[in-house]
Structures are given as structure tokens and as C-alpha cells.
């Protein structure tokens, strides 16, 4: 006991301390003579403190063990009042006619501190990588786009006033302008959220209906392909359609992927986009959204950098769609990946936490 690295304490069946080794003395900050004869609860914070006597009694009567023979992570209290995490393994031993318990204690303070440090480092790294992907764009976009959006809002407002002076059709035009204004404000809201996303790295959390969001995203994306006949097939498992996250951001991801799919099918004879939602095969607490197109398929040389910002094979492409989508999906705790379809075209899939597990 004297040479053990871990703390060791022996108590009797009433919880009275019989023995504490030097490592135990230094962990708890007591000299042996200060604690020998006292109840073991003097080394425990609440609620262990109050529960412990009952616990020993119950164990001796019923044999029902919570720590004895099992080992657990609990909290201890040092002489200066400091509460600290420790691992505790307790063994039972017979001694003459009575029962004694020996507890082996390892102070986990240092280990926990390192873990917290590591977590913080990881969070910071994650944040930085997200910022790296978006920083180049974020500020510029927010600034450059907010101004024309504000100007457009002004023009639309003015148009609405002018409508009231029209003799004919003013009401109808007014309601059209109202809708234009709504869309305009929506764009401004998206920008504001994107900025918040870069700055704070968090996402607003609400239960989001994928069915609804997919519908809205399809409408938003297809307006650009109005003259093209594209078959959209939806295959949504209602048990996997409620996810937890930021609706506007999830919509951003879907719009990016739907647009990419449609753009890839420009020259395809048969244009079909299959959007499916199901629970993830490997992780039942995640929903998996897949978009499968009949387009050109992924070109070999772009695959390694597919999700890297500013990677594009399109003449007018910025190459940020997939990198932004990846940042958003990851911030939601999901992942995004692409595969080539055996029959041509490609499939982009991403996962999101199901609302039930939120
Ligand atoms: N469905 C798809 N089929 C084939 N290739 C695709 C598909 N989706 C993406 N790609 C490839 O990945 C590249 C990157 O896509 P990403 O959305 O990031 O940028 P982009 O579409 O080129 O430009 P933008 O920033 O305007 O969206 C595309 O240029 C294209 O080569
Ligand atoms: Mg794109």
C-alpha cells in the first residue's frame, strides 16, 4: 500500500477509515492521522456524502453493488474543499470476523484538463477550417450583396407606392411587388445567417421538415432551368423527414446540390433527379438525404478536390457550392460525400441528425 502510485483507503463495514496510503494522503490533502477513524464520507462531496451510509447498509443486507467489484468514475473532495473527478474501484475483503472494503483511487483532474484542452483545440480547428473555406467569400458577399439588396428593396417599396396611383391593375402589381420584396428580404436573411455562421460557428437549432425544405429548394433551384424538362422524383421516408438544425442553411445545401445536378444534366437526353430521404443505414440517429442525377458524372481529376473552395469545371462557376455545403453539413454533425452512378451520373449524399435524437 505504501508504494502504490494510486491512492488506497481501507474502511470497515460502517464506513470508518482504517487505513490510507501516502498516495491517498496527497490526493486528498490529509495526513493519515487526521482521517483514520473518521467516516469515509468526509472525502466525498454531495450527493455521495449523504447517500453513502445507506449504500453500505444496503450492500451488506442485499449484496446490491453500485461500485463494489465494479469501479466507477465519481467525485472526491480534498481537505481544502476542492471537488475533483476520480476513478474509484472498490474491493471487498474478509478480515477476521468482519468485512473490510479497500478503495483504489486515481485522481483524474489532470486527465480531464487535457481532454478539455483537446476538445477546445479541436473546436477551434474546426472553426478555423470552416472560416478558411468561407472567409474569402463571406465578407465580400455580405457587403457586396447587401447593398444591391437594400437598393432593390427601396425600388420595390417605391414601386408599391406608385402602384397605388394606377387606375388599373395597381392592386395586382402591388401584390407581385410584395412577393418580390419578400424574396429580397429572404436573401438578406440568408446572408445575415451565413455571416453569423462564420463569426460564431454555430447553427440555429429547430426541428426542420425535410419534405417542406426539399419542396422549397426545388422551386428555388428550378426557376433557373424553367425551359428544360427535368423529372424530379421524390422518395421521402416520413420516419426520417424530421431533422434538427437550421432550416435556411439546410436549404442552402439542397439548392447547391439540386443546381449542380441540373447543371450536370444540361446535355443529357434523359434528365432525372432522384431525391431520397431515409434513415442512415449505419447510424440510425441520422437522416440521409441523397440526390442522384443522370448528368455527366464526376470528372476524374476533380474528385480529390470536389469539396475544396474555388474548385470548378464550369466556365461561370465559382466553385464554392460544395465547400459551403460541406461546412454547413459538418456544423450540423453530419457528413457529405459523392459517388458515381453505375449507369452514369452521380449521387451526392449528406446526413443530418434526426429530430428525435436531438
Ligand atoms: N452533380 C454533379 N455532377 C457532376 N459534377 C458535379 C456535380 N456536382 C458538382 N460537380 C463538380 O464539382 C464542381 C464543384 O461544384 P461546386 O458546386 O462546388 O461549384 P460550381 O457548381 O462549379 O460553382 P458554384 O460555386 O457556382 O456552385 C463542379 O464544377 C463540377 O465539376
Ligand atoms: Mg454549384
PDB file of N, CA and C and ligand atoms in Angstrom, residues 256 260 263 314 321, ligand 2:
ATOM      1  N   UNK A 256     -27.781  24.116 -53.548  1.00  0.00           N
ATOM      2  CA  UNK A 256     -26.481  23.890 -54.195  1.00  0.00           C
ATOM      3  C   UNK A 256     -26.447  22.561 -54.930  1.00  0.00           C
ATOM      4  N   UNK A 260     -26.359  21.888 -58.968  1.00  0.00           N
ATOM      5  CA  UNK A 260     -25.247  21.143 -59.555  1.00  0.00           C
ATOM      6  C   UNK A 260     -25.775  19.994 -60.410  1.00  0.00           C
ATOM      7  N   UNK A 263     -27.311  21.345 -63.560  1.00  0.00           N
ATOM      8  CA  UNK A 263     -26.267  21.852 -64.459  1.00  0.00           C
ATOM      9  C   UNK A 263     -25.546  20.697 -65.144  1.00  0.00           C
ATOM     10  N   UNK A 314     -16.786  24.530 -64.357  1.00  0.00           N
ATOM     11  CA  UNK A 314     -17.746  25.301 -65.144  1.00  0.00           C
ATOM     12  C   UNK A 314     -17.171  26.660 -65.502  1.00  0.00           C
ATOM     13  N   UNK A 321     -20.021  26.158 -54.072  1.00  0.00           N
ATOM     14  CA  UNK A 321     -21.258  25.483 -53.665  1.00  0.00           C
ATOM     15  C   UNK A 321     -21.008  24.292 -52.745  1.00  0.00           C
TER      16      UNK A 321
HETATM   17 MG1  LIG B   2     -22.516  24.518 -57.693  1.00  0.00          MG
END
